[in-house]
Every structure is written in structure tokens, then in C-alpha cells.
Coordinates of C-alpha atoms and ligand atoms in Angstrom, one line a residue:
X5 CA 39.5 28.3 14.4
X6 CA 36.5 29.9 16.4
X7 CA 34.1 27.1 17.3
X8 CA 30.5 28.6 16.2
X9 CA 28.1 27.6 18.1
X10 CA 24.8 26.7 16.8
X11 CA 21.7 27.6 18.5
X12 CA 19.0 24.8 18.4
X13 CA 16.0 25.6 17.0
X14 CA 13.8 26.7 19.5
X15 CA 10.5 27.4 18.0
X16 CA 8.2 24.6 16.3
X17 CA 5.8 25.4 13.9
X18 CA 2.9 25.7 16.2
X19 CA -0.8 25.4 14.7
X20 CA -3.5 27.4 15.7
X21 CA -6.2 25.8 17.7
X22 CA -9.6 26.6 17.8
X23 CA -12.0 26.4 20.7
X24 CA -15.9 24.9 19.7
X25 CA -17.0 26.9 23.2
X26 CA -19.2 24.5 23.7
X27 CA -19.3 24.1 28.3
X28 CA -16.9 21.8 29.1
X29 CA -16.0 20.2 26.2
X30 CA -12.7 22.4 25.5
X31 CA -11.3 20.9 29.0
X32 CA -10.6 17.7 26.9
X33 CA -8.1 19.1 24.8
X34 CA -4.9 20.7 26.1
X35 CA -5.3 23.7 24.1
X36 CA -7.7 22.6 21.6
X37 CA -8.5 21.4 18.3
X38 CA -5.8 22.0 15.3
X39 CA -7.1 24.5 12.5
X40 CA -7.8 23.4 9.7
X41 CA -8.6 19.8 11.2
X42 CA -11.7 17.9 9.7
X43 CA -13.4 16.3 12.2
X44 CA -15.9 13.5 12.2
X45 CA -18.8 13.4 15.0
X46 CA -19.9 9.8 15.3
X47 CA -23.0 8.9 17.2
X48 CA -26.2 6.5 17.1
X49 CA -29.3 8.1 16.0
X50 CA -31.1 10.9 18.1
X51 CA -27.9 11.2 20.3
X52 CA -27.5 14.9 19.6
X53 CA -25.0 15.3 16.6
X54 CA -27.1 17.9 15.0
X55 CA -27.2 20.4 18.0
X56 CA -23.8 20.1 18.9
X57 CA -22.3 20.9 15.4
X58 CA -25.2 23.5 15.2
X59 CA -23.9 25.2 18.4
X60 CA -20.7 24.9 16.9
X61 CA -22.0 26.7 14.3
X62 CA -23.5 29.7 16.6
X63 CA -20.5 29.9 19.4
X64 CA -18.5 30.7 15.6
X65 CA -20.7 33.1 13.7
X66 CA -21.1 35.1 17.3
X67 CA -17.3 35.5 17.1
X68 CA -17.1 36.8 13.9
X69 CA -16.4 33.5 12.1
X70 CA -17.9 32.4 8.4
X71 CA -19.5 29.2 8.6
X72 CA -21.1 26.7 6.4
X73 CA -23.5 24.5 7.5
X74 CA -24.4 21.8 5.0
X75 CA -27.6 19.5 5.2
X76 CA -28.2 16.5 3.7
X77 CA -30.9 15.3 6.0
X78 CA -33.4 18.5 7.7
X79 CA -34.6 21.2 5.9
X80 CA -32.8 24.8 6.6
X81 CA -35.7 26.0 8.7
X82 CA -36.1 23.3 11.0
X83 CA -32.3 24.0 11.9
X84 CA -32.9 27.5 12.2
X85 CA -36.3 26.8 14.1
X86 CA -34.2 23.7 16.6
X87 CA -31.3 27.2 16.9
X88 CA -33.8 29.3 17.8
X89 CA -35.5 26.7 20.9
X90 CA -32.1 27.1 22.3
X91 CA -32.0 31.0 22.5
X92 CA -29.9 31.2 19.4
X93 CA -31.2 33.5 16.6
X94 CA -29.1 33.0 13.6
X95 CA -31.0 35.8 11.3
X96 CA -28.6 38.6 11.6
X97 CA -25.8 35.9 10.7
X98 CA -27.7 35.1 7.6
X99 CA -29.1 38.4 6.1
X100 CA -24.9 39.6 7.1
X101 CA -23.8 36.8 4.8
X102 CA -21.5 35.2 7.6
X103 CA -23.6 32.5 8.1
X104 CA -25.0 30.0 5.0
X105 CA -27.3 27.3 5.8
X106 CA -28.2 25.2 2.9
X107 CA -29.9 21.8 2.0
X108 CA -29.0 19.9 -0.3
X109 CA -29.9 16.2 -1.8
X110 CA -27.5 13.3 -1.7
X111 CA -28.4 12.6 -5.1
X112 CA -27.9 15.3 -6.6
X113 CA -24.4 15.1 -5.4
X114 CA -24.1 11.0 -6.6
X115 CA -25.3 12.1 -9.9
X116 CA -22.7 14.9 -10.1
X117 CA -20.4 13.0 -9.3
X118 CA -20.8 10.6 -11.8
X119 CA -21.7 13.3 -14.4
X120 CA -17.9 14.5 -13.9
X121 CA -16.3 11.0 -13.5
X122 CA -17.9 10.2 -17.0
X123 CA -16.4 13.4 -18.4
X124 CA -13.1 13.1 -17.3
X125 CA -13.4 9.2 -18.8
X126 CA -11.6 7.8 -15.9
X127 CA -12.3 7.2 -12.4
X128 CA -9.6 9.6 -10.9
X129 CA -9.2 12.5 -8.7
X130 CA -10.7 15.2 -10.2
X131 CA -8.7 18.3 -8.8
X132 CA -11.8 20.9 -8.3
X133 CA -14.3 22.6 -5.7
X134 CA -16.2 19.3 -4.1
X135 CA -19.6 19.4 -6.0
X136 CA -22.3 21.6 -4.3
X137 CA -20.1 23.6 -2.6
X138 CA -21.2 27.7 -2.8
X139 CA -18.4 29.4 -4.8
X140 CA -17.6 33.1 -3.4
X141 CA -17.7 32.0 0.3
X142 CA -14.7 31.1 2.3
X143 CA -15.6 29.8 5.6
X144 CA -13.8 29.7 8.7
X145 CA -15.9 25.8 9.3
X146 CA -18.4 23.5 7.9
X147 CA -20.3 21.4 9.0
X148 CA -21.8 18.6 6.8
X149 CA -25.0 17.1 8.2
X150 CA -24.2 14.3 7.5
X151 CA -21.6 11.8 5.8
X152 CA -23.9 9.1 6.2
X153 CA -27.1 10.3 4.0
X154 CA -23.6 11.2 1.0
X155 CA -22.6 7.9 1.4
X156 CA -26.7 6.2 1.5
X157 CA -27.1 7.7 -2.1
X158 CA -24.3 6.3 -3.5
X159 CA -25.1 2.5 -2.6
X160 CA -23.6 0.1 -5.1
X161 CA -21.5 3.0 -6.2
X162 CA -18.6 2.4 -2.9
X163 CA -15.3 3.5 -4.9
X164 CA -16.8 6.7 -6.1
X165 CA -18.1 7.5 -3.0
X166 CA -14.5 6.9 -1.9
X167 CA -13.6 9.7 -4.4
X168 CA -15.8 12.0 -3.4
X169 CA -14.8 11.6 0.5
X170 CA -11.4 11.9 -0.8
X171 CA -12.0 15.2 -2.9
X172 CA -13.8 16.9 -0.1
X173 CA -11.2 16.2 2.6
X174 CA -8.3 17.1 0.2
X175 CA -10.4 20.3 -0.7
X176 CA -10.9 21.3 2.9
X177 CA -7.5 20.4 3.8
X178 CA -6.3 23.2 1.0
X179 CA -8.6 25.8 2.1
X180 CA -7.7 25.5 5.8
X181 CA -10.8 24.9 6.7
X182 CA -12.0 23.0 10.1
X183 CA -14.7 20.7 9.5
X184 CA -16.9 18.7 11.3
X185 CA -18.6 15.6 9.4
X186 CA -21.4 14.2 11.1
X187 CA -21.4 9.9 10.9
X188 CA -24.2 8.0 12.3
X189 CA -22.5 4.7 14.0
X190 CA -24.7 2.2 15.3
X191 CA -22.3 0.6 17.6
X192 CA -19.1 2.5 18.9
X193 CA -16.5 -0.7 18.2
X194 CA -13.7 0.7 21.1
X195 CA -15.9 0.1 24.4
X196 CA -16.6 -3.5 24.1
X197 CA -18.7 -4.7 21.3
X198 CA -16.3 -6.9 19.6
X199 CA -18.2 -8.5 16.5
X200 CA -18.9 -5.0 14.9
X201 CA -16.8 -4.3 12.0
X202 CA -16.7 -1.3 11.3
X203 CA -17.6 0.1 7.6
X204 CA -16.2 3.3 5.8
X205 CA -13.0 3.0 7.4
X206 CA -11.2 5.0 4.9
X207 CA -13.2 8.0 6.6
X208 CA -11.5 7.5 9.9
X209 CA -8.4 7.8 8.5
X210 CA -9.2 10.9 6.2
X211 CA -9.8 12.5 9.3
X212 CA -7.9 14.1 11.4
X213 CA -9.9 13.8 14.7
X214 CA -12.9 11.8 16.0
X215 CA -15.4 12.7 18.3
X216 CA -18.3 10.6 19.6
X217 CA -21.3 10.8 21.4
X218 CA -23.2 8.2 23.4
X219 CA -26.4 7.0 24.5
X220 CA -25.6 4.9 27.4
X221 CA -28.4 2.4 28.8
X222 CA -27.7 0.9 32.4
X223 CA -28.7 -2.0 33.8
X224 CA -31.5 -0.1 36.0
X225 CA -32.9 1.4 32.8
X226 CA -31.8 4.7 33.2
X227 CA -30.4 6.4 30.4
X228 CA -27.1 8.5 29.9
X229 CA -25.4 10.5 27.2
X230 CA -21.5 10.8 26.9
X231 CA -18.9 12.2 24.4
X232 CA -15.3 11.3 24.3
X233 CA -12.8 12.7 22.0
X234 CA -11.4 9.6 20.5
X235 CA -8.5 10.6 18.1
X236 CA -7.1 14.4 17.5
X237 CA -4.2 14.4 15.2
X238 CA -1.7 17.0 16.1
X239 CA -2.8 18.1 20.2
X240 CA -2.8 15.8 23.5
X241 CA -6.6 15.0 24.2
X242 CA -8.0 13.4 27.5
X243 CA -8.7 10.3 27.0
X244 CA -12.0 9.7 29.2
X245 CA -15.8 9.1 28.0
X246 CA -17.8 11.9 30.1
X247 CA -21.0 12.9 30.9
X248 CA -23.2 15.1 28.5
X249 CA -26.6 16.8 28.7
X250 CA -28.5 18.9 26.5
X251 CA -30.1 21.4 28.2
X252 CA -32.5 24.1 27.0
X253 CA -29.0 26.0 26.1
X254 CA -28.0 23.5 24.3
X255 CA -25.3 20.8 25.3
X256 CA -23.2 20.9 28.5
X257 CA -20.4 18.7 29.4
X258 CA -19.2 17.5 32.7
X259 CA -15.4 16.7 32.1
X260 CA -14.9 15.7 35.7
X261 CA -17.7 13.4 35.2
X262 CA -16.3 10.2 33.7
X263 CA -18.9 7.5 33.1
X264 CA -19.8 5.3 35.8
X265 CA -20.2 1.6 34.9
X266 CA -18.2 1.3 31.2
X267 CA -18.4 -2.6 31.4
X268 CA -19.6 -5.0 29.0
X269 CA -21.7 -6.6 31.4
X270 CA -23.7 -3.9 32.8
X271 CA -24.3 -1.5 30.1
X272 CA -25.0 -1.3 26.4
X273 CA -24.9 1.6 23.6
X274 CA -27.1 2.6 21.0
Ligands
ATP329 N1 -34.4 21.6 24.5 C1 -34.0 20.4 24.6 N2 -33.7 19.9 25.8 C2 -33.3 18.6 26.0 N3 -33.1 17.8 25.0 C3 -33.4 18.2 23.7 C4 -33.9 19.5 23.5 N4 -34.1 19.6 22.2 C5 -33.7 18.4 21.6 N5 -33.4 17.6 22.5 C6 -32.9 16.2 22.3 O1 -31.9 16.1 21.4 C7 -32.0 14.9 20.6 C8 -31.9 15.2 19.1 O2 -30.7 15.7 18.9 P1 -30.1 15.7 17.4 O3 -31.1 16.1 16.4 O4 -28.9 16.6 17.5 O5 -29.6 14.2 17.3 P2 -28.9 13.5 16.1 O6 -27.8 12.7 16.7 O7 -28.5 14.6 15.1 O8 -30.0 12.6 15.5 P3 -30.2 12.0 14.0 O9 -29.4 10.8 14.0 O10 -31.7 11.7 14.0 O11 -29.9 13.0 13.1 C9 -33.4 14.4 20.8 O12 -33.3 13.1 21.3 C10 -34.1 15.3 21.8 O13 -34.6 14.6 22.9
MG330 MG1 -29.1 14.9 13.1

């Protein structure tokens, strides 16, 4: 009898990963993040969460990408206007239809969502297009500006908020689409403050990866911002907290540049 051999199976399915183009920050991944992925930014307030999924936004819709930007927080033309300081014009992008900027209010989507929960008379997952989302329009990446203002108008209302995480992310999931969903974090819990507990957990692990910027205060009273890529399902990340600036191009970051001081003692975040 003729001993076949059988070849191993050389070739693993191998995801396509996309690159934000944003200096420096691609040198954290190894190749970069997963398609498809939905990502969550963290940050305290004023740390720059907007402008980096903003220039997201641009570095896409220059390659030829459909992006959605959704805004739960500023008004389309103060985004377009904060683009435009940093030398990116977005019009051509919007009159060609590859780019949609929209606004929208966080109750409007609470009350939708309970509008639909009430129709389909019980609280389960209701299998359609996440409320608010524009029909006809297939982007390549959204950005949702920002998770925290969904969540603010559904106080008291936690386990349908839940459902409506949980219907977006499985929505994005089918579509293929990456996403980045902004959360505001008061205090980072993994670099030392250990009495914060940290709240919407069931986000974290809805998401696939986890990016989060800092505003680091030193001792001497000088002021710092960082990003580190905390969790990226599906590709090797570096795990380091660098230095970031935003410049009049928008953000830059120094991936040689890890953080001086990261101790308890001598440093606090905001
Ligand atoms: N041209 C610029 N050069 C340097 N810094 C800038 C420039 N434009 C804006 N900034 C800084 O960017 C920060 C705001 O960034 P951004 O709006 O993205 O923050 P955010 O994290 O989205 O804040 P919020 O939590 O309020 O939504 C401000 O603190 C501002 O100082
Ligand atoms: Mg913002």
C-alpha cells in the first residue's frame, strides 16, 4: 500500500489589516489593525479623541475609503471647521458622497430604542440596522463620537443600553466594518490607580481592540500626552505607553518615545 502523504496546511486564513496612517502610530502594530475590528478610543476629556478619529476619518476618505462619522456630541460644522484648522478639507469628500458626517441626539436614539423594544414586547435582540444609521451607505469605517453621550441618555435605562451596544457591534461585525467608538475614561485603571472600577465593562469586551490616550501630569507640572494600544484581538501590538502630540497637522506619535516616569508616585492621569 502506497503511503500518501499529506501536506499540512500551509496557509492560515489571514485577515486584512488596515493602516489609520496616522505618524507613528502604525509602528505599534506588527502589521496593523484587523478589518473589520471595532475599536474603542478611551481617553479623559480634552485629550484629543475627536482629532485622532477625525484624521482617521481623512487619512481614509483621501484613499478612496467610505466613512461615517457619527456625532453625538459637536455639531457637523465644528468638525469640518476643527478638519479644516489642520489643512484637511473634507468638502470634495462630502459633495462625492464618500464621506457622511452627521449629528445626531442621544435621545433620539434612547427613545428609538425603546419605541422598538416596546413593539417587539420583549426586551430581546432585535436583528435590524442599529437605529440612526443612514440606509444606502456602506462604509469602509465609522466612527461614533462618542459611546459615552449613547450611554448618558439612557441613564436608569442600563440593560437596554446593553442592547443597543450589543446590536451595533453585532451589526458592524456583519457588515465588516472597522469602527472606532470613542469612550471618555476618567481614570485609565491598568497604570496604577487601583480603587477605580471600571463601568461599562461589557463594552471592553464587545470590542475587539482598545486604544487609549493620556494626559500625563509630572511632578514638575509639566504636562504630557500618550497613547498605547492596549488590547488588539487578532495581531501582536507593542505593548508600550508613548509619547503623543498634536501638532497643527494633526496628531504625531513618537513610538521610540516611551514615557518617562510611569510610577504611581510621581505622576497622575486625567
Ligand atoms: N492646532 C492644534 N494644535 C495643538 N493642539 C490642538 C490644536 N487644535 C486642538 N488642539 C488640542 O486638542 C485638544 C482637543 O482635542 P479633542 O477635541 O480631540 O479632545 P477630546 O478628547 O475629543 O475631548 P472631549 O472629551 O471634550 O470630546 C484640545 O485640548 C486642544 O488644546
Ligand atoms: Mg471629543
Amino acid at each position: 500500500m502506497v503511503k500518501r502523504k499529506i501536506k499540512k496546511h500551509k496557509y492560515k486564513e489571514i485577515r486584512e489589516k488596515i493602516k489609520t496612517y496616522i505618524p507613528g502610530f502604525d509602528k505599534l502594530f506588527s502589521h496593523g489593525i484587523p478589518k473589520g475590528s471595532s475599536v474603542l478610543i478611551e481617553g479623559g476629556p480634552g485629550v484629543g479623541k475627536t482629532i485622532f478619529c477625525l484624521q482617521i476619518a481623512w487619512e481614509a476618505i483621501k484613499r478612496g475609503k467610505k466613512v461615517l462619522y457619527m456625532s453625538f456630541e459637536e455639531p457637523e460644522k465644528h468638525l469640518i471647521s476643527h478638519m479644516k484648522s489642520f489643512g484637511w478639507n473634507p468638502d470634495t469628500y462630502i459633495k462625492k458622497g464618500s464621506l457622511i458626517i452627521r449629528r445626531f441626539n442621544a435621545l433620539d436614539v434612547s427613545r428609538s430604542v425603546e419605541a422598538l423594544l416596546s413593539e417587539a414586547k420583549k426586551e430581546l435582540l432585535i436583528e435590524i440596522q442599529p437605529v440612526f444609521f443612514p440606509e444606502n451607505f456602506n462604509p469602509d469605517i465609522v466612527l461614533i463620537d462618542s459611546l459615552t453621550s449613547i450611554a448618558s441618555a439612557f441613564t436608569g435605562e442600563e440593560a437596554r443600553f446593553r442592547i443597543y451596544m450589543e446590536q451595533l457591534f453585532r451589526y458592524l461585525e456583519k457588515t465588516d466594518t472597522t469602527s472606532f467608538l470613542i469612550r471618555e475614561v476618567a481614570n485609565p485603571t491598568h497604570v496604577g490607580v487601583t480603587s477605580y472600577v471600571e463601568r461599562g465593562e461589557a463594552i471592553s469586551f464587545l470590542s475587539d481592540g482598545i486604544i487609549v490616550l493620556y494626559n500625563v501630569i509630572y511632578n514638575n507640572g509639566m504636562r504630557e500626552s500618550a497613547i498605547e494600544v492596549l488590547k488588539m484581538r487578532g495581531e501582536k501590538i507593542y505593548r508600550k505607553i508613548v509619547k503623543m502630540d498634536i501638532t497643527n497637522k494633526g496628531l504625531k506619535v513618537y513610538p521610540n518615545k516611551v514615557l518617562r516616569g510611569i510610577h504611581r508616585r510621581n505622576y497622575y492621569l486625567t
